[in-house]
Structure formats: C-alpha cells, structure tokens
mmCIF file with all atom_site columns, C-alpha atoms in Angstrom:
data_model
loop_
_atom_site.group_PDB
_atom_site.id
_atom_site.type_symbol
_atom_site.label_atom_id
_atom_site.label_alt_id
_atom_site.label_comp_id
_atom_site.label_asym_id
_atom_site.label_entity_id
_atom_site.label_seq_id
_atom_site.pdbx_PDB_ins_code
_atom_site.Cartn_x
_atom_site.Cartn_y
_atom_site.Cartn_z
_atom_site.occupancy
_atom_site.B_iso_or_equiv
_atom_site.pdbx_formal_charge
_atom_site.auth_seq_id
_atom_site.auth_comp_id
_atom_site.auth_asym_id
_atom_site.auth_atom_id
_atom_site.pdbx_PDB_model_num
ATOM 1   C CA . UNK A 1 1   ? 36.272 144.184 95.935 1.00 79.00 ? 1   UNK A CA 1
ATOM 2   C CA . UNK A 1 2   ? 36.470 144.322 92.080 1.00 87.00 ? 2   UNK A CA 1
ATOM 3   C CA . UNK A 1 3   ? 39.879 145.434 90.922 1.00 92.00 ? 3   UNK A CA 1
ATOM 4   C CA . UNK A 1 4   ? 40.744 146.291 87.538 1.00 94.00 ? 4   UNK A CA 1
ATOM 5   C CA . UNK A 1 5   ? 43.672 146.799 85.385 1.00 95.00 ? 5   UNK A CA 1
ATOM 6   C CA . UNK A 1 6   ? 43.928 147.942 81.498 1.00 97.00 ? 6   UNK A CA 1
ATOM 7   C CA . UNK A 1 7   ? 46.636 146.975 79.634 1.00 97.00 ? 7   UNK A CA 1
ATOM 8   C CA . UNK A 1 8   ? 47.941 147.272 75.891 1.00 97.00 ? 8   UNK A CA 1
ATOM 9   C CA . UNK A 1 9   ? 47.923 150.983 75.296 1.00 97.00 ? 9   UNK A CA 1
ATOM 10  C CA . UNK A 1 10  ? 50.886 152.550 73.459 1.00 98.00 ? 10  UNK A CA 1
ATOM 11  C CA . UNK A 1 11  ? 51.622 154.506 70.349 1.00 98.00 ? 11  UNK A CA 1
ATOM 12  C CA . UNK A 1 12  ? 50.110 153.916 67.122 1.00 98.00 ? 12  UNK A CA 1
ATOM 13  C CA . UNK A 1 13  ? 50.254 156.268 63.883 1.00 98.00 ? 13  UNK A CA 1
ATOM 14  C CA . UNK A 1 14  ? 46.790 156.931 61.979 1.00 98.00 ? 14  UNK A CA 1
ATOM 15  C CA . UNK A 1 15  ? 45.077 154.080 60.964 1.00 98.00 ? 15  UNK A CA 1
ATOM 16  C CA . UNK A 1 16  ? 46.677 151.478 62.894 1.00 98.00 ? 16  UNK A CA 1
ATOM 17  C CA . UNK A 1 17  ? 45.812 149.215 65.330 1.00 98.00 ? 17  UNK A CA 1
ATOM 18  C CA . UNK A 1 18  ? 45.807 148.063 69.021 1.00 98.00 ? 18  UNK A CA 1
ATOM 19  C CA . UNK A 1 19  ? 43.981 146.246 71.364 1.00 98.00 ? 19  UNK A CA 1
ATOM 20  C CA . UNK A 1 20  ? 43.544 146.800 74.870 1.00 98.00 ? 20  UNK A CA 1
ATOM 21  C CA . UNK A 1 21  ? 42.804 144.591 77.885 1.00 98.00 ? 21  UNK A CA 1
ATOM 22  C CA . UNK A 1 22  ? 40.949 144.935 81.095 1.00 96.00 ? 22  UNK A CA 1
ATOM 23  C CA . UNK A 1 23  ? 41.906 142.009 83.511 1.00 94.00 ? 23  UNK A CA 1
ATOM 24  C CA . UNK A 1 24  ? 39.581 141.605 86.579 1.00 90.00 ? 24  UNK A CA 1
ATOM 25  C CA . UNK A 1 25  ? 39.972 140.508 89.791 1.00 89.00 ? 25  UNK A CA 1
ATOM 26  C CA . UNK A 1 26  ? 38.747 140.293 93.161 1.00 79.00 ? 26  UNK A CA 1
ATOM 27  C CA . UNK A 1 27  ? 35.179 139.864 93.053 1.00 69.00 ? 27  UNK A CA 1
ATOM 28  C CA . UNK A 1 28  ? 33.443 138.582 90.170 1.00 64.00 ? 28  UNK A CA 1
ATOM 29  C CA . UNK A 1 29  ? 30.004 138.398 88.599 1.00 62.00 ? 29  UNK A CA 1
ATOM 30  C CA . UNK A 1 30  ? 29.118 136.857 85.327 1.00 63.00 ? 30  UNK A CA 1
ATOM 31  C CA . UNK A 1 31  ? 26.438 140.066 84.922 1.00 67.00 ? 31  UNK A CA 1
ATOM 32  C CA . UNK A 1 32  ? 28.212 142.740 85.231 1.00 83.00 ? 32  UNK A CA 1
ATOM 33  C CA . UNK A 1 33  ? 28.678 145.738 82.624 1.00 90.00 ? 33  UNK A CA 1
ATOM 34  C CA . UNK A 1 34  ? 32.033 146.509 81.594 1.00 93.00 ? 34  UNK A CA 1
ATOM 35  C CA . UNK A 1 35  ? 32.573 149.497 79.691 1.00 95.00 ? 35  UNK A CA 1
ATOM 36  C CA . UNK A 1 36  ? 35.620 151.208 77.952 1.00 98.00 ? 36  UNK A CA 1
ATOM 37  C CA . UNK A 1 37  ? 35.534 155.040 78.442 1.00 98.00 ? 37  UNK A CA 1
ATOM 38  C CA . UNK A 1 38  ? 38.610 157.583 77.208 1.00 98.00 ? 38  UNK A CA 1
ATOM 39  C CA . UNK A 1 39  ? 39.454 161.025 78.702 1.00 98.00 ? 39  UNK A CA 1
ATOM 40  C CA . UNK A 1 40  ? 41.687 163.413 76.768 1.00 97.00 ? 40  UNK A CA 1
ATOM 41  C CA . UNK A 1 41  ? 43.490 166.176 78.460 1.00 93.00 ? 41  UNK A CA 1
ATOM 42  C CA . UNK A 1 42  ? 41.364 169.346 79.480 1.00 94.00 ? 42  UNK A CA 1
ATOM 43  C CA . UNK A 1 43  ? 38.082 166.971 78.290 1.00 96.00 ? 43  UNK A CA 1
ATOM 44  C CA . UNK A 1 44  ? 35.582 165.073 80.350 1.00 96.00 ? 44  UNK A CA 1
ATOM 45  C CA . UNK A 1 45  ? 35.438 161.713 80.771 1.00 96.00 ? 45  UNK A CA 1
ATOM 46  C CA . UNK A 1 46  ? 33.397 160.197 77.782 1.00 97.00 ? 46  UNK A CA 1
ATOM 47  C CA . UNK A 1 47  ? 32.296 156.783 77.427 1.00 98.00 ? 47  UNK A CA 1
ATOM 48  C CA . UNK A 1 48  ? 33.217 154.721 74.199 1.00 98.00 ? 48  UNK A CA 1
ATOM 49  C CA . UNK A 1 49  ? 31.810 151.737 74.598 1.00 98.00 ? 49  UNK A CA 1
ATOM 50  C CA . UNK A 1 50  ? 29.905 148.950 76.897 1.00 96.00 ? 50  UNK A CA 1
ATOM 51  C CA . UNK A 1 51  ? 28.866 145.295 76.781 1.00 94.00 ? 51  UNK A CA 1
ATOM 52  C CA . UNK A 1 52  ? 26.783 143.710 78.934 1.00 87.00 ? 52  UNK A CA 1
ATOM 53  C CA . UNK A 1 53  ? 24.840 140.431 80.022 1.00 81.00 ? 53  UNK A CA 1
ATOM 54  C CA . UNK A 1 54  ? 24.005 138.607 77.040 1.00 82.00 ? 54  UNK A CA 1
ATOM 55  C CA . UNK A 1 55  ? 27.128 139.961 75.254 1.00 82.00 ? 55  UNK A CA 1
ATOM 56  C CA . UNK A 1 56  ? 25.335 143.254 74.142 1.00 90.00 ? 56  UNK A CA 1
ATOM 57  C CA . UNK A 1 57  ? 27.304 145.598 73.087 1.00 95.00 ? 57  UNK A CA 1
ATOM 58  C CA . UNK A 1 58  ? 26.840 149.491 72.749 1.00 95.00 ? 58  UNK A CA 1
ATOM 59  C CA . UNK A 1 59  ? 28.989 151.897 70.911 1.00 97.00 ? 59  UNK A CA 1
ATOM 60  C CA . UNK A 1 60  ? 30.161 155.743 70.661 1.00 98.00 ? 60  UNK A CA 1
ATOM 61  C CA . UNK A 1 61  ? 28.953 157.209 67.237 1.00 98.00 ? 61  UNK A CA 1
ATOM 62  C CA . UNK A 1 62  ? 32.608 158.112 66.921 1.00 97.00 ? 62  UNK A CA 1
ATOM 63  C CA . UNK A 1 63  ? 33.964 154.655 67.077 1.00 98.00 ? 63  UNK A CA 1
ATOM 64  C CA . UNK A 1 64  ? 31.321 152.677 65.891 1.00 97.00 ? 64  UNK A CA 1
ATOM 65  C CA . UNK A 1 65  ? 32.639 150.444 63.090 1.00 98.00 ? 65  UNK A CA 1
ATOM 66  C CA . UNK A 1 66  ? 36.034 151.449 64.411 1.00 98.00 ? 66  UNK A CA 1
ATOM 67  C CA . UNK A 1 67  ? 36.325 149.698 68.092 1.00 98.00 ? 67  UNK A CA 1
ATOM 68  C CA . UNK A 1 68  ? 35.069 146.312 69.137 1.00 98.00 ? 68  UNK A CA 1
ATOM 69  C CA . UNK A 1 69  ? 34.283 145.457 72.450 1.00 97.00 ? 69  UNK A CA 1
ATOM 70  C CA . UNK A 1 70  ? 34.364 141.584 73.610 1.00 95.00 ? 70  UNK A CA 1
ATOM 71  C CA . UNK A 1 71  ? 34.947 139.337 76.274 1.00 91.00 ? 71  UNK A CA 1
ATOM 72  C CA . UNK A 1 72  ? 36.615 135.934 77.589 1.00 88.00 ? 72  UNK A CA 1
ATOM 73  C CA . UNK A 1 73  ? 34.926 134.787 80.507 1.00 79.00 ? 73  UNK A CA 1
ATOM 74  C CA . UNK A 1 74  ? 37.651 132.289 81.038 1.00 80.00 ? 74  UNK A CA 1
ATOM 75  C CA . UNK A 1 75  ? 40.372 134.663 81.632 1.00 82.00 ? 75  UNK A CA 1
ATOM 76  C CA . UNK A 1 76  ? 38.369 136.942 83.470 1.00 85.00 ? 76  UNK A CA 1
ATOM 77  C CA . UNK A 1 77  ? 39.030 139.840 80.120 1.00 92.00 ? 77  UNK A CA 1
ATOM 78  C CA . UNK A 1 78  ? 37.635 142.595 78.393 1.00 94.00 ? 78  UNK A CA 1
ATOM 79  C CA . UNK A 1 79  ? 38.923 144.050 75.181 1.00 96.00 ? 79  UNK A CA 1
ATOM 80  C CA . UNK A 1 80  ? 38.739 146.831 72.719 1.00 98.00 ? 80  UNK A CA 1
ATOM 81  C CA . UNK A 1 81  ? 40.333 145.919 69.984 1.00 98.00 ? 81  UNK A CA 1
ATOM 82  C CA . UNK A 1 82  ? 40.988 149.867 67.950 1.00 98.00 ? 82  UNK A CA 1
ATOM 83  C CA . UNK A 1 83  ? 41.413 149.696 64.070 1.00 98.00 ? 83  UNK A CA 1
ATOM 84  C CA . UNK A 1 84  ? 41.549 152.471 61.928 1.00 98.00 ? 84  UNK A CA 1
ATOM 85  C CA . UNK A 1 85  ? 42.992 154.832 64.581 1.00 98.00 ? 85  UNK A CA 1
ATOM 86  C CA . UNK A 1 86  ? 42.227 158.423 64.757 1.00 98.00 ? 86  UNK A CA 1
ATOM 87  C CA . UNK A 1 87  ? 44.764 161.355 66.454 1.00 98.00 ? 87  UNK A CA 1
ATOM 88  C CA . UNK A 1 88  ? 41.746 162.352 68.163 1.00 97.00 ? 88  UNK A CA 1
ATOM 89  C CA . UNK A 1 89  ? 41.625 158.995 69.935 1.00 98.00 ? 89  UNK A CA 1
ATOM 90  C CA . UNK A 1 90  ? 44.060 160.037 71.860 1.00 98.00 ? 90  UNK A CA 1
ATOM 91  C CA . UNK A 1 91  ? 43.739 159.725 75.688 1.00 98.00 ? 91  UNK A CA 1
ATOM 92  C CA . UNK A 1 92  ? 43.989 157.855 78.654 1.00 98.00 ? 92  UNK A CA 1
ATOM 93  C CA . UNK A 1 93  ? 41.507 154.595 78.451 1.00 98.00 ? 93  UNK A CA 1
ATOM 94  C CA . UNK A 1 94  ? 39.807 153.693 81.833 1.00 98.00 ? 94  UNK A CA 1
ATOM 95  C CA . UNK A 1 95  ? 37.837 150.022 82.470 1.00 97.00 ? 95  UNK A CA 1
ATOM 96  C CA . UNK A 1 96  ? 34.967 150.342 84.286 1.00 96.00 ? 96  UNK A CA 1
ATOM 97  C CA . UNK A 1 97  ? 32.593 147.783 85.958 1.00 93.00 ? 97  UNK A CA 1
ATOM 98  C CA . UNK A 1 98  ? 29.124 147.641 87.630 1.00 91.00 ? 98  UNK A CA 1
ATOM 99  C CA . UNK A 1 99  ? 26.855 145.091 88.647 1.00 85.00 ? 99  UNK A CA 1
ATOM 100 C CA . UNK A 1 100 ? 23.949 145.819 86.164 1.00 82.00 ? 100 UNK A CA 1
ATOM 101 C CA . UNK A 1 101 ? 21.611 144.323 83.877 1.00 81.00 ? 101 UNK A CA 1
ATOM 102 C CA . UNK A 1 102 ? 21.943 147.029 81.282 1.00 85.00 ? 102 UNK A CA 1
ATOM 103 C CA . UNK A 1 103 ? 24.608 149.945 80.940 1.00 86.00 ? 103 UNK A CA 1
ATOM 104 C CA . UNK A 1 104 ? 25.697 152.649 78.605 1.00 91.00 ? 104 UNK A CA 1
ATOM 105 C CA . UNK A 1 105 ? 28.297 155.185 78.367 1.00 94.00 ? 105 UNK A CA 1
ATOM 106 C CA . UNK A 1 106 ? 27.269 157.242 81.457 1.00 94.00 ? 106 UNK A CA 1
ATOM 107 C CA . UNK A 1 107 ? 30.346 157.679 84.358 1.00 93.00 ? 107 UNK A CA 1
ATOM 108 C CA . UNK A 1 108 ? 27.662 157.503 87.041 1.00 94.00 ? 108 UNK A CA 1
ATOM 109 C CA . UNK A 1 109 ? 26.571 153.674 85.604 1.00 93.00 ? 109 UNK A CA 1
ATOM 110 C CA . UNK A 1 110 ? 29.945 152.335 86.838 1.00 94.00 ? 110 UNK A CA 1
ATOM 111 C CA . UNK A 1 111 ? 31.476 151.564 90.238 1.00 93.00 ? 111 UNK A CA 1
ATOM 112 C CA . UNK A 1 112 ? 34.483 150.363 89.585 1.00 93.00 ? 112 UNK A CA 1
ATOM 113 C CA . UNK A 1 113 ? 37.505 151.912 87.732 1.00 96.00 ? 113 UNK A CA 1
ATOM 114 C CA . UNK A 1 114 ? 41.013 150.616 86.614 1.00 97.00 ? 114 UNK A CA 1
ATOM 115 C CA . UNK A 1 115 ? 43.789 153.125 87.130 1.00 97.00 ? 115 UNK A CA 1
ATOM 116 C CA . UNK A 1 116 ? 43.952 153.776 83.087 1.00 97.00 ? 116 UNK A CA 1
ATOM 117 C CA . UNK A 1 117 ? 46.036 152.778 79.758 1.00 98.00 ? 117 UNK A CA 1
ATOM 118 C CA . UNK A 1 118 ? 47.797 155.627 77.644 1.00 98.00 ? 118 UNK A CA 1
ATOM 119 C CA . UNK A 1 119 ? 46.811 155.692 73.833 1.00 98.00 ? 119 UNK A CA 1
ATOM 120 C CA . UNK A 1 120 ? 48.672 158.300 71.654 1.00 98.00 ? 120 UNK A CA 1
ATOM 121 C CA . UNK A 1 121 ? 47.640 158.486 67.708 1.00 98.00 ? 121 UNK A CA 1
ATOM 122 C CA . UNK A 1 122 ? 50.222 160.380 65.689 1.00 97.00 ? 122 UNK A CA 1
ATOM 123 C CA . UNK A 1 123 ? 49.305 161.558 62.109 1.00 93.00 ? 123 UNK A CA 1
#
C-alpha cells in the first residue's frame, strides 16, 4: 500500500518561506496525482494544490503565484515550496495520492493520505 509522509512544516512570520515534502513509499506508480491540501482548525479540509501525469499542475486561487507544486521522480518526492506566506495559511498540510489520470482539489479524488505537517504564519 502507498504510504505517505510530509515533512518541512514549522513556523514562519509573514512573507517568508518554506518548503514542504511528501516522501512516498510502498507502492508506486509513475501516474498518480499527488495533491497538497491544508485544514485549519474548525475549517474543512480544502485542497491547495495538485499535479499530475505530465507534470500538470493546478492551483488554489488563494495561492496561486504564491505555492509551487513539483516533483522528483528519483527520490520518490513531492513539494510545495510556500513564498510570500500568509497568517491565514496556517494549518495542518496533508499529502494525498490517487491513481488518476487527472485530479483537482476535491478530498474524494484521493485515496491515500499522509498523517499531516504543521504550518503556523505569525504576523
């Protein structure tokens, strides 16, 4: 089975930087989706962003020129590299996987889940 674990979250003041990692294991395949979402305390899960087969990559309007999204094949890897950081970034940041051609920032896309990463933005 797929696991997942995120790494690289911390504390950051406004408009800094950090970059998160989501290492995979277990069972692999070269298309799956693998998408970053973010859930803040008393909030829903929301999805914040999502590449896919090809190296597509889909964004949140509110992170969009903010976030990146990429990947290393080689070391198994996803990132989300966070510039220009927000306070109301904060939240726990969850990996997510599925074995799909195309994916967005729906929960019900993904199958897999890492246990999460803590981000906290002060002002």
């Amino acid at each position: 089975q797929v696991q997942l674990v995120e790494s690289g979250g911390g504390s950051a003041q406004a408009g800094g930087s950090l970059r998160l990692s989501c290492a995979a294991s277990g069972h692999s395949n070269s298309n799956n989706c693998m998408g970053w979402f973010r859930q803040a305390p008393g909030k829903e899960r929301e999805g914040v962003a999502a590449i896919y087969p090809g190296r597509h990559t889909y964004y949140a309007d509110s992170v969009k020129g903010r976030f990146t999204i990429s990947q290393d094949n080689a070391k198994n890897t996803v990132y989300l590299q966070m510039n220009s950081l927000k306070p109301e970034d904060t939240a726990m940041y969850y990996c997510a996987a599925e074995a799909r051609t195309f994916c967005g920032l729906r929960r019900a896309e993904y199958k897999y889940w890492g246990q999460g990463t803590q981000v906290t933005v002060s002002s």
